[in-house]
Coordinates of C-alpha atoms and ligand atoms in Angstrom, one line a residue:
X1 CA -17.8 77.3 -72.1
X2 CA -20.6 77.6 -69.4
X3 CA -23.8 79.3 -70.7
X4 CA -25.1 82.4 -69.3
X5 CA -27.9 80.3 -67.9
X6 CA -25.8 77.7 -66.2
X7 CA -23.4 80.7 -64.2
X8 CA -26.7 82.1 -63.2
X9 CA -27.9 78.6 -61.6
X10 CA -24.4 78.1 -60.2
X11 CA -24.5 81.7 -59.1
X12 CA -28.0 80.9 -57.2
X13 CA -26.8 77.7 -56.0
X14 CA -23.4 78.7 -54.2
X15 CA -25.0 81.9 -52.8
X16 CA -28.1 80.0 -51.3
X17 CA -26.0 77.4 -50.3
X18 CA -23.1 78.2 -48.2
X19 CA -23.3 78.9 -45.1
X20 CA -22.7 82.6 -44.3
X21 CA -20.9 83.8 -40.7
X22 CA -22.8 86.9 -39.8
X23 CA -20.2 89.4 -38.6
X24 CA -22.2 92.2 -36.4
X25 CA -25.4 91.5 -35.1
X26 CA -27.0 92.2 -31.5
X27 CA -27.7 88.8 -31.1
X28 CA -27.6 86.6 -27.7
X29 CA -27.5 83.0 -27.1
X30 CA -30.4 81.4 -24.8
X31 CA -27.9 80.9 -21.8
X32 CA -28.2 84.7 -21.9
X33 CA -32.2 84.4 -21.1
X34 CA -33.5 87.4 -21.2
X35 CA -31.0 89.6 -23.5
X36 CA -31.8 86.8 -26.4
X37 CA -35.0 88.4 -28.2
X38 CA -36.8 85.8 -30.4
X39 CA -40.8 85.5 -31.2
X40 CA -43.2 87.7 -33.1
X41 CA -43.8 89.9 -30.6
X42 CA -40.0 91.1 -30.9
X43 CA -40.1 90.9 -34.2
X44 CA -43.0 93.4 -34.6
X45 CA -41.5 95.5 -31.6
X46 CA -38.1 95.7 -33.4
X47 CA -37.7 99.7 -32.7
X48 CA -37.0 100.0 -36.9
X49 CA -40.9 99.1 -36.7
X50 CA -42.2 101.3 -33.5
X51 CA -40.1 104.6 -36.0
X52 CA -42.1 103.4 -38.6
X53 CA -45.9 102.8 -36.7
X54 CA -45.3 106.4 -34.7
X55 CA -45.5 108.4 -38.2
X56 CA -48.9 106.4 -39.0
X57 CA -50.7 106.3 -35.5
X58 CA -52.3 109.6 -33.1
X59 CA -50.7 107.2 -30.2
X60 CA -48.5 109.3 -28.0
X61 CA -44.7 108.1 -27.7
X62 CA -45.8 108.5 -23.5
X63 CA -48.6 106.0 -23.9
X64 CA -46.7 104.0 -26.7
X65 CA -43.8 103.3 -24.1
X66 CA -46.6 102.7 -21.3
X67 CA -47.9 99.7 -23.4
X68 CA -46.6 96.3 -22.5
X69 CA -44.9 94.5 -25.2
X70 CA -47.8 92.8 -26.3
X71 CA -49.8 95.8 -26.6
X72 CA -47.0 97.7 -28.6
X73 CA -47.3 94.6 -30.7
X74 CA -50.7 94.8 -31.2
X75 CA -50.9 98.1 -32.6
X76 CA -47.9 98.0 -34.3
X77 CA -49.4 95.0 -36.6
X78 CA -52.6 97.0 -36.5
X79 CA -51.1 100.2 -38.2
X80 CA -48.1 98.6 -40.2
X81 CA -49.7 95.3 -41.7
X82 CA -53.5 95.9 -41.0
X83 CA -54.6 99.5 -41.7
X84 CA -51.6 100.0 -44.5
X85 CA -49.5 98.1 -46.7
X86 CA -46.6 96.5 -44.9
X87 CA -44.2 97.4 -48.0
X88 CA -41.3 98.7 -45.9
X89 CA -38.2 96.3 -46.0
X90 CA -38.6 96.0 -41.8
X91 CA -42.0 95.0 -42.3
X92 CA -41.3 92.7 -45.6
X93 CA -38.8 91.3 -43.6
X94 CA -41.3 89.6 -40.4
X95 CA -43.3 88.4 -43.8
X96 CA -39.9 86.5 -44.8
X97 CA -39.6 85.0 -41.1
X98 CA -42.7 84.0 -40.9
X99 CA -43.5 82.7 -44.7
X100 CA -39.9 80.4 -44.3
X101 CA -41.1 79.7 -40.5
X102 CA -44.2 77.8 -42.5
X103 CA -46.4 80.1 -40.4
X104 CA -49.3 80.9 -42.1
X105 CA -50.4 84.6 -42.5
X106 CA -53.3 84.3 -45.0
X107 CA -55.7 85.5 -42.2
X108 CA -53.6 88.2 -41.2
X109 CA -54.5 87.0 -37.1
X110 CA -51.9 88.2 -35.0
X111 CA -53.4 85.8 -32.4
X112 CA -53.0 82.8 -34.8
X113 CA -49.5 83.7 -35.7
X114 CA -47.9 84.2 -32.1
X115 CA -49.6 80.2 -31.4
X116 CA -47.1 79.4 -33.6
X117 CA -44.0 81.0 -31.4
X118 CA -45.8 79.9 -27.9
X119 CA -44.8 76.2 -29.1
X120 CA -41.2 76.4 -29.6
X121 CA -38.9 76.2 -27.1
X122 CA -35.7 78.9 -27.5
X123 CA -32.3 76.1 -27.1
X124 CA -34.3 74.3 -30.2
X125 CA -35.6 77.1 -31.6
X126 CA -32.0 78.6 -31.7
X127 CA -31.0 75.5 -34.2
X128 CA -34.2 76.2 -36.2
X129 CA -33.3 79.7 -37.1
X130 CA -29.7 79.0 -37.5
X131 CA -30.8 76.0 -40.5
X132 CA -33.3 78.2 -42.0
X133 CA -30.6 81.1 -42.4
X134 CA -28.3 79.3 -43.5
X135 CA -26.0 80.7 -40.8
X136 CA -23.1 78.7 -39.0
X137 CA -22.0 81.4 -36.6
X138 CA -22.9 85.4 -35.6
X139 CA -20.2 87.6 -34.0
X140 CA -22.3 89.7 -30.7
X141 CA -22.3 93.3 -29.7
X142 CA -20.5 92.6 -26.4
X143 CA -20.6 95.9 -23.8
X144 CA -19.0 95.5 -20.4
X145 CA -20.1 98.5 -19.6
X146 CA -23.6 97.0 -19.8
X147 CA -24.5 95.6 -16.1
X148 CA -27.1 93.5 -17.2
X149 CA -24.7 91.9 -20.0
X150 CA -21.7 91.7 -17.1
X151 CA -24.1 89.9 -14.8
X152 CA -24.4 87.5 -17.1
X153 CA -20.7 87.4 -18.4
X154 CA -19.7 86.7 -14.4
X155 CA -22.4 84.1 -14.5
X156 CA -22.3 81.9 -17.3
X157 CA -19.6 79.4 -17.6
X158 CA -19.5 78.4 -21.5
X159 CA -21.8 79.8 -24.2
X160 CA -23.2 78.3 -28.0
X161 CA -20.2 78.4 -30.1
X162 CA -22.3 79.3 -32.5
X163 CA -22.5 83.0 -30.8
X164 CA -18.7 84.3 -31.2
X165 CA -17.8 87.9 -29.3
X166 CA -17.2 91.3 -30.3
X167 CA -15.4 94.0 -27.3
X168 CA -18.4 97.0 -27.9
X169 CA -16.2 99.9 -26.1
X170 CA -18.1 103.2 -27.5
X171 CA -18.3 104.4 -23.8
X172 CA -14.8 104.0 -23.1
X173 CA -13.7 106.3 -26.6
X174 CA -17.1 108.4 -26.7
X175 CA -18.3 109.2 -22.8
X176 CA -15.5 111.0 -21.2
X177 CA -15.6 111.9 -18.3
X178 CA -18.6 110.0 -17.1
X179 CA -17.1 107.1 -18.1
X180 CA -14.6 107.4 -15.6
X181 CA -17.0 106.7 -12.7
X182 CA -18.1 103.5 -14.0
X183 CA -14.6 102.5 -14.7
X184 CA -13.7 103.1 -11.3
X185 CA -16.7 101.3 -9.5
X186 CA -15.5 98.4 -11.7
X187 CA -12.4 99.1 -9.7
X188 CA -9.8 100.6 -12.8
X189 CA -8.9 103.8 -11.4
X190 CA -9.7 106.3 -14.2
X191 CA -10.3 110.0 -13.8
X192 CA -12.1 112.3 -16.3
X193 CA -9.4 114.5 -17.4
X194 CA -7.3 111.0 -18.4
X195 CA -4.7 112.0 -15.7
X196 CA -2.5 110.1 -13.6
X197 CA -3.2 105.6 -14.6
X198 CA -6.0 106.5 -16.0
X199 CA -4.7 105.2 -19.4
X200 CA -3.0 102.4 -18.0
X201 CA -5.7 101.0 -16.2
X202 CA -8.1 101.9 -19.7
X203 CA -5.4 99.4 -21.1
X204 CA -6.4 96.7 -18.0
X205 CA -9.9 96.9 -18.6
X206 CA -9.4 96.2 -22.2
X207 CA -6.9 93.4 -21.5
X208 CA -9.2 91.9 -18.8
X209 CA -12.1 91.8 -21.2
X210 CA -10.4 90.5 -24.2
X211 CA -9.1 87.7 -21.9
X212 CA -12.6 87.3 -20.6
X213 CA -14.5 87.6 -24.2
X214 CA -11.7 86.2 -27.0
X215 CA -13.5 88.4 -29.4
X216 CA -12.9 88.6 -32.6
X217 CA -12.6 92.2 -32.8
X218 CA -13.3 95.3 -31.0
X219 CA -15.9 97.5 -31.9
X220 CA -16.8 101.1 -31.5
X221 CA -19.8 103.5 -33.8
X222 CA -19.0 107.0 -34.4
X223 CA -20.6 110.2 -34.9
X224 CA -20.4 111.9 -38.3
X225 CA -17.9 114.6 -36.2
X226 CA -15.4 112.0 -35.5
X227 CA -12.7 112.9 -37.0
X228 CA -9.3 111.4 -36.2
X229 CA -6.7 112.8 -35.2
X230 CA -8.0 115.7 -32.9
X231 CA -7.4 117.2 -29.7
X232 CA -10.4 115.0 -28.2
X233 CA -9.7 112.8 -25.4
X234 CA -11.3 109.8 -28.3
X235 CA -8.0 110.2 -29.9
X236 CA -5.7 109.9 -27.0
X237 CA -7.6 106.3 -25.6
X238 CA -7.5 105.3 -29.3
X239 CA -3.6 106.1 -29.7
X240 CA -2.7 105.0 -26.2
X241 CA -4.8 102.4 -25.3
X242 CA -7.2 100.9 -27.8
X243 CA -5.0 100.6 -30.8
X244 CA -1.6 99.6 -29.2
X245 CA -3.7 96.8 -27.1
X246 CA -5.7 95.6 -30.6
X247 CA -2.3 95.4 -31.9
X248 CA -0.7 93.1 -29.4
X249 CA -3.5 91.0 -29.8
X250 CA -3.7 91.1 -33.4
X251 CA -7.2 92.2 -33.3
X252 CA -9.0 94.0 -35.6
X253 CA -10.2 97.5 -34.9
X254 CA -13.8 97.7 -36.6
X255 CA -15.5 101.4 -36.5
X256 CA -19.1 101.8 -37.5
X257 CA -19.4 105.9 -38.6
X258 CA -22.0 107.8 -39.3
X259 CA -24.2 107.7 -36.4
X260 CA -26.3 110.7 -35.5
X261 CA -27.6 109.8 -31.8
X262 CA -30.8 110.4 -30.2
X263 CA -32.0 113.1 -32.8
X264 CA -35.3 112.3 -31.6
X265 CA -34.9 110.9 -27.8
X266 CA -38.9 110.1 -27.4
X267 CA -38.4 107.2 -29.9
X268 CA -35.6 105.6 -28.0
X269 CA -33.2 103.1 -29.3
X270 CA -35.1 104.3 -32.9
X271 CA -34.2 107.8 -32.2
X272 CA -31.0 107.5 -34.1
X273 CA -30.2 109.5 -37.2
X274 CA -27.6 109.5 -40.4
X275 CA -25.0 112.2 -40.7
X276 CA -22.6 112.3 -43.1
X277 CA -18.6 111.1 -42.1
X278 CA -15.3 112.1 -43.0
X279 CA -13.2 110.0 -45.0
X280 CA -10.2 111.8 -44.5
X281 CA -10.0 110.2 -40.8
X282 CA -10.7 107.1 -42.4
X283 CA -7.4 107.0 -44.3
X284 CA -5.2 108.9 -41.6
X285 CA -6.3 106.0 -39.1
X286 CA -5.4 103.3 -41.6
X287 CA -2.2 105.0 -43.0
X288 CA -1.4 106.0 -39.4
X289 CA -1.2 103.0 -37.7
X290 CA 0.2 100.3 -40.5
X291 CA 0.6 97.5 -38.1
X292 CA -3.2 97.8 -36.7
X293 CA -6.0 96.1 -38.6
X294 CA -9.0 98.2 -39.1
X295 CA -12.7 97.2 -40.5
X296 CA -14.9 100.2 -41.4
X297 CA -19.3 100.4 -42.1
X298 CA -20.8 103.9 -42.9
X299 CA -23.8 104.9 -42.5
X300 CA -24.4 107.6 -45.2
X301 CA -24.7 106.4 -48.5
X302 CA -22.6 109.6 -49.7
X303 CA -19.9 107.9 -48.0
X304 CA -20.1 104.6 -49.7
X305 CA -18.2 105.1 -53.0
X306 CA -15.2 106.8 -51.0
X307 CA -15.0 104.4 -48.4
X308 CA -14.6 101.4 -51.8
X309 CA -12.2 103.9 -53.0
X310 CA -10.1 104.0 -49.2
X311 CA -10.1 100.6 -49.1
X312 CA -8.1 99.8 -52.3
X313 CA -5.4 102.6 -50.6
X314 CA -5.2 100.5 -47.1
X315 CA -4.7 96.5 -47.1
X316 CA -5.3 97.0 -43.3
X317 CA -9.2 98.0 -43.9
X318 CA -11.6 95.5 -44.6
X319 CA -15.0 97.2 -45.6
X320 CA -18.4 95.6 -44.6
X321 CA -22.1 95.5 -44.8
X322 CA -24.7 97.6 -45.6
X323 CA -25.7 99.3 -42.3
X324 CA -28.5 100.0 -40.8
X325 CA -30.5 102.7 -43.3
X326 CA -28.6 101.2 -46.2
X327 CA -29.5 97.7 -45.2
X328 CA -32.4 98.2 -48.1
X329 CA -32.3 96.4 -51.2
X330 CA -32.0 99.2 -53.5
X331 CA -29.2 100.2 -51.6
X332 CA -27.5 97.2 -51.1
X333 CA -27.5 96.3 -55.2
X334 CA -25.7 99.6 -55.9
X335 CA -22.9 99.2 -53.0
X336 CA -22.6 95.3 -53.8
X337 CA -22.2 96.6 -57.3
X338 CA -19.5 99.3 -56.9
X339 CA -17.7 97.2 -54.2
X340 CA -17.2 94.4 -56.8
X341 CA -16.4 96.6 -59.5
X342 CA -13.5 98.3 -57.1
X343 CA -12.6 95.7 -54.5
X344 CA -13.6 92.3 -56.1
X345 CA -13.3 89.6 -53.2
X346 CA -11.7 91.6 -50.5
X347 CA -15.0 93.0 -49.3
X348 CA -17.2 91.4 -47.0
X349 CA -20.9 92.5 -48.8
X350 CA -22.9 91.9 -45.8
X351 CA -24.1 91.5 -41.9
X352 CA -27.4 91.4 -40.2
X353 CA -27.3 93.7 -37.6
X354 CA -30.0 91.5 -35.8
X355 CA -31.1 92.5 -32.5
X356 CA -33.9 89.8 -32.7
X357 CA -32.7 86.2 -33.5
X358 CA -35.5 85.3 -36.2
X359 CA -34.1 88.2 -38.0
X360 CA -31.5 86.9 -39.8
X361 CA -34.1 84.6 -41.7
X362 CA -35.0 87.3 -43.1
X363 CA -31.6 89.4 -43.5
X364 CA -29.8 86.6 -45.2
X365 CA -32.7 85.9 -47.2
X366 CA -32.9 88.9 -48.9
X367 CA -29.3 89.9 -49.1
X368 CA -28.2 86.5 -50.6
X369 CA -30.7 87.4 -53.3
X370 CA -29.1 90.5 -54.3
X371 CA -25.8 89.8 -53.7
X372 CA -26.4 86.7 -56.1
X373 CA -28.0 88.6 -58.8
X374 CA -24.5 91.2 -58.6
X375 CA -22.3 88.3 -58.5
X376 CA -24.1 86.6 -61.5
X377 CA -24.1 89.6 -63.5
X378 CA -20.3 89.7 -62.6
X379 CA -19.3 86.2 -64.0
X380 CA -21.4 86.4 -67.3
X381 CA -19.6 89.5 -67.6
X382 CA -16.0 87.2 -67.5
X383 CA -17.4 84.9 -69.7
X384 CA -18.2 87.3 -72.3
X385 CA -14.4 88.9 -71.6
X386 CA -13.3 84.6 -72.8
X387 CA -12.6 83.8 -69.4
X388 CA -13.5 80.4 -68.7
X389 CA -16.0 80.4 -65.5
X390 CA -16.6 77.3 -63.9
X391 CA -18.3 76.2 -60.5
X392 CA -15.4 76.1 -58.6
X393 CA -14.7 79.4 -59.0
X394 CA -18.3 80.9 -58.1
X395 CA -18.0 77.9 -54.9
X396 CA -15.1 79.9 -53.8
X397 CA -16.3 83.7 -54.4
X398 CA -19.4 82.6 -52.5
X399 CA -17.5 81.6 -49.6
X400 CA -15.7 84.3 -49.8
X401 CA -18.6 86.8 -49.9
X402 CA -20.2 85.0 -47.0
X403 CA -17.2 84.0 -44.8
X404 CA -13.6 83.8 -46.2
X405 CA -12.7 87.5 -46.7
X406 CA -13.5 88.0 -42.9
X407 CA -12.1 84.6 -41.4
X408 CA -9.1 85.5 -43.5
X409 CA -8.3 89.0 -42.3
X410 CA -8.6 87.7 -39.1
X411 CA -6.0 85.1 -39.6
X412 CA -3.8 87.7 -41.0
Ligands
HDL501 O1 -24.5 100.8 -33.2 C1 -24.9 99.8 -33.8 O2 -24.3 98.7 -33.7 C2 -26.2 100.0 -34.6 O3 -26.4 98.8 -35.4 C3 -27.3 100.1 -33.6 O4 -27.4 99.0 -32.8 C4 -28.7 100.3 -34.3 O5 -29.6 100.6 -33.3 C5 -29.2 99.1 -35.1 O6 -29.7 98.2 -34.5 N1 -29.0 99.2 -36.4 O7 -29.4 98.1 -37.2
ZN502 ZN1 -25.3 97.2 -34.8

């Protein structure tokens, strides 16, 4: 019988180990030049950061955005790493990239640091962050709607097949009508009110994307108001266009609730808020529509537990990652913990999020620690129960953790 010490090594081993395939990031590969964010400056400029500098400096948000990225740079290492502690997980986590980067910090010089980053090139510097994660492959955020993303869509031939796609369609379910204009300039003629083709040719853009993208899924985030079904027009594109089109193409239908938008519009992309969600639409979307398959985040940690608890009830919902304001490790310990204790393996514990491509250094090196410890706790808990635990068996949980239970619900 293994020792408690050896299942912990084995534990440490597999997790570290195996690679992980990061399901939802932000991430671009370099073919997409500009819209792939690497370096120190983006890491430090990484709008989690510019929430949390704006609370500690008199800087206006007006002369914040008027600074060049540098600048914004500057004084966000100023305030967060110079003039206070930089003890926040965002701000521990540029400490991870750069400490596993071998980029010393000891003198604190910003100036010393972004030498470092001026040397690399981005195609090599892509394989460098990909070893040090530990990462073979991250899924995109992938928005048509998006011109500068389209441009490069209708420009690029073949991309880094380490950079697989996701269809992001919040526009097409959330913006009505606006979104009907620039549906039609795209030439799919949609009017506001959802009259006339407009949900046939909602069902052409779809089809002309997937067959443009091959995602792996499509993707939408939700306010904590969605609810499911209404009167909305959200609920008629998801019954008659999103769902029945997902389904044909066996594609999973992932939705990311919880999202409070823009609660504070002078911090930008960081002026996003947490609401609580409703579970109830949660289950009539997965006991509705049998035949789709659905994967579900939420963003309020009241909503964890229940959304565990609705995904023993559905086979068709696969529940990942700890989003956004739960992506902390004292949150992430007590959802890895209740999601093992209720689901087992058929949960997928984890994703980046990453917007900037050094990030997932950091956001696979801290998650793989925690979700270790869990897991560990979890097999010297079998082998006090006399179940015999061997390697094998903590090979394959890892790779399910960190791959398997996604790739698998794909497949199915
Ligand atoms: O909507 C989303 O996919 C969120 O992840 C937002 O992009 C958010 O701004 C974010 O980056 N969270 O980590
Ligand atoms: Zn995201």
């Amino acid at each position: 019988m293994a020792s408690e010490c050896e299942i912990r090594n084995w534990v440490a081993k597999a997790v570290e180990q195996t690679p992980v395939f990061d399901l939802h990031t932000h991430l671009y590969p370099a073919s997409f030049e500009k819209l792939m964010l690497w370096g120190i400056d983006e890491l430090l400029t990484y709008h989690y950061l510019i929430a949390e500098t704006m609370r500690l400096t008199d800087v206006s948000y007006g002369d914040f955005w008027s600074m060049d990225k540098s600048r914004q740079a500057e004084l966000i290492w100023q305030t967060l790493f110079i003039d206070h502690a930089p003890i926040s997980e965002a701000c521990r986590g540029v400490l991870t990239v750069l400490e596993k980067l071998g980029v010393d910090t000891s003198r604190r010089d910003l100036g010393k640091i972004r030498k470092f980053f001026a040397k690399q090139k981005p195609e090599k510097y892509v394989d460098t962050v990909f070893k040090l994660a530990n990462c073979s492959a991250v899924v995109m955020t992938n928005d048509p709607l998006d011109p500068v993303e389209r441009g490069y869509w209708e420009s690029v031939s073949r991309i880094d097949d380490r950079f697989k796609t996701a269809l992001r369609i919040d526009p097409v379910l959330l913006n009505w009508p606006k979104v009907a204009d620039q549906l039609s300039e795209l030439g799919y003629k949609a009017k506001g009110n959802l009259s006339g083709k407009t949900i046939a040719e909602v069902r052409r853009f779809l089809e002309d994307w997937i067959d443009r993208l091959d995602p792996l899924y499509v993707a939408c985030s939700l306010p904590p108001t969605w609810r499911y079904p209404d009167k909305s027009f959200t609920t008629r594109v998801l019954d008659e266009a999103v769902l029945p089109i997902a389904r044909e193409r066996k594609l999973p239908f992932a939705i990311m609730v919880g999202v409070t938008r823009q609660v504070n519009p002078q911090l930008k992309l960081a002026g996003d808020a947490v609401g609580k969600s409703d579970i109830e639409s949660v289950h009539r979307l997965c006991a509705g529509n049998p035949d789709n398959k659905f994967m579900c985040t939420m963003l309020a940690r009241e909503n964890t537990h229940e959304l565990a608890v609705a995904a023993r009830k559905h086979r068709n919902l696969l529940v990942f990652g700890c989003w956004w304001f739960l992506n902390n490790p004292s949150i992430i310990e007590e959802m890895t913990r209740m999601r093992m204790e209720l689901l087992g393996e058929s949960f997928v514990p984890q994703h980046s999020d990453a917007r900037v491509l050094d990030q997932i250094i950091y956001k696979w090196s801290h998650s793989r620690q925690i979700i270790a410890k869990v897991m560990a706790d979890k097999y010297v808990d079998l082998a006090a129960a006399g179940w015999k635990v061997t390697r094998q068996d903590i090979q394959r949980t890892a790779e399910n953790f960190l791959s398997g239970t996604f790739t698998k619900f794909l497949e199915r």
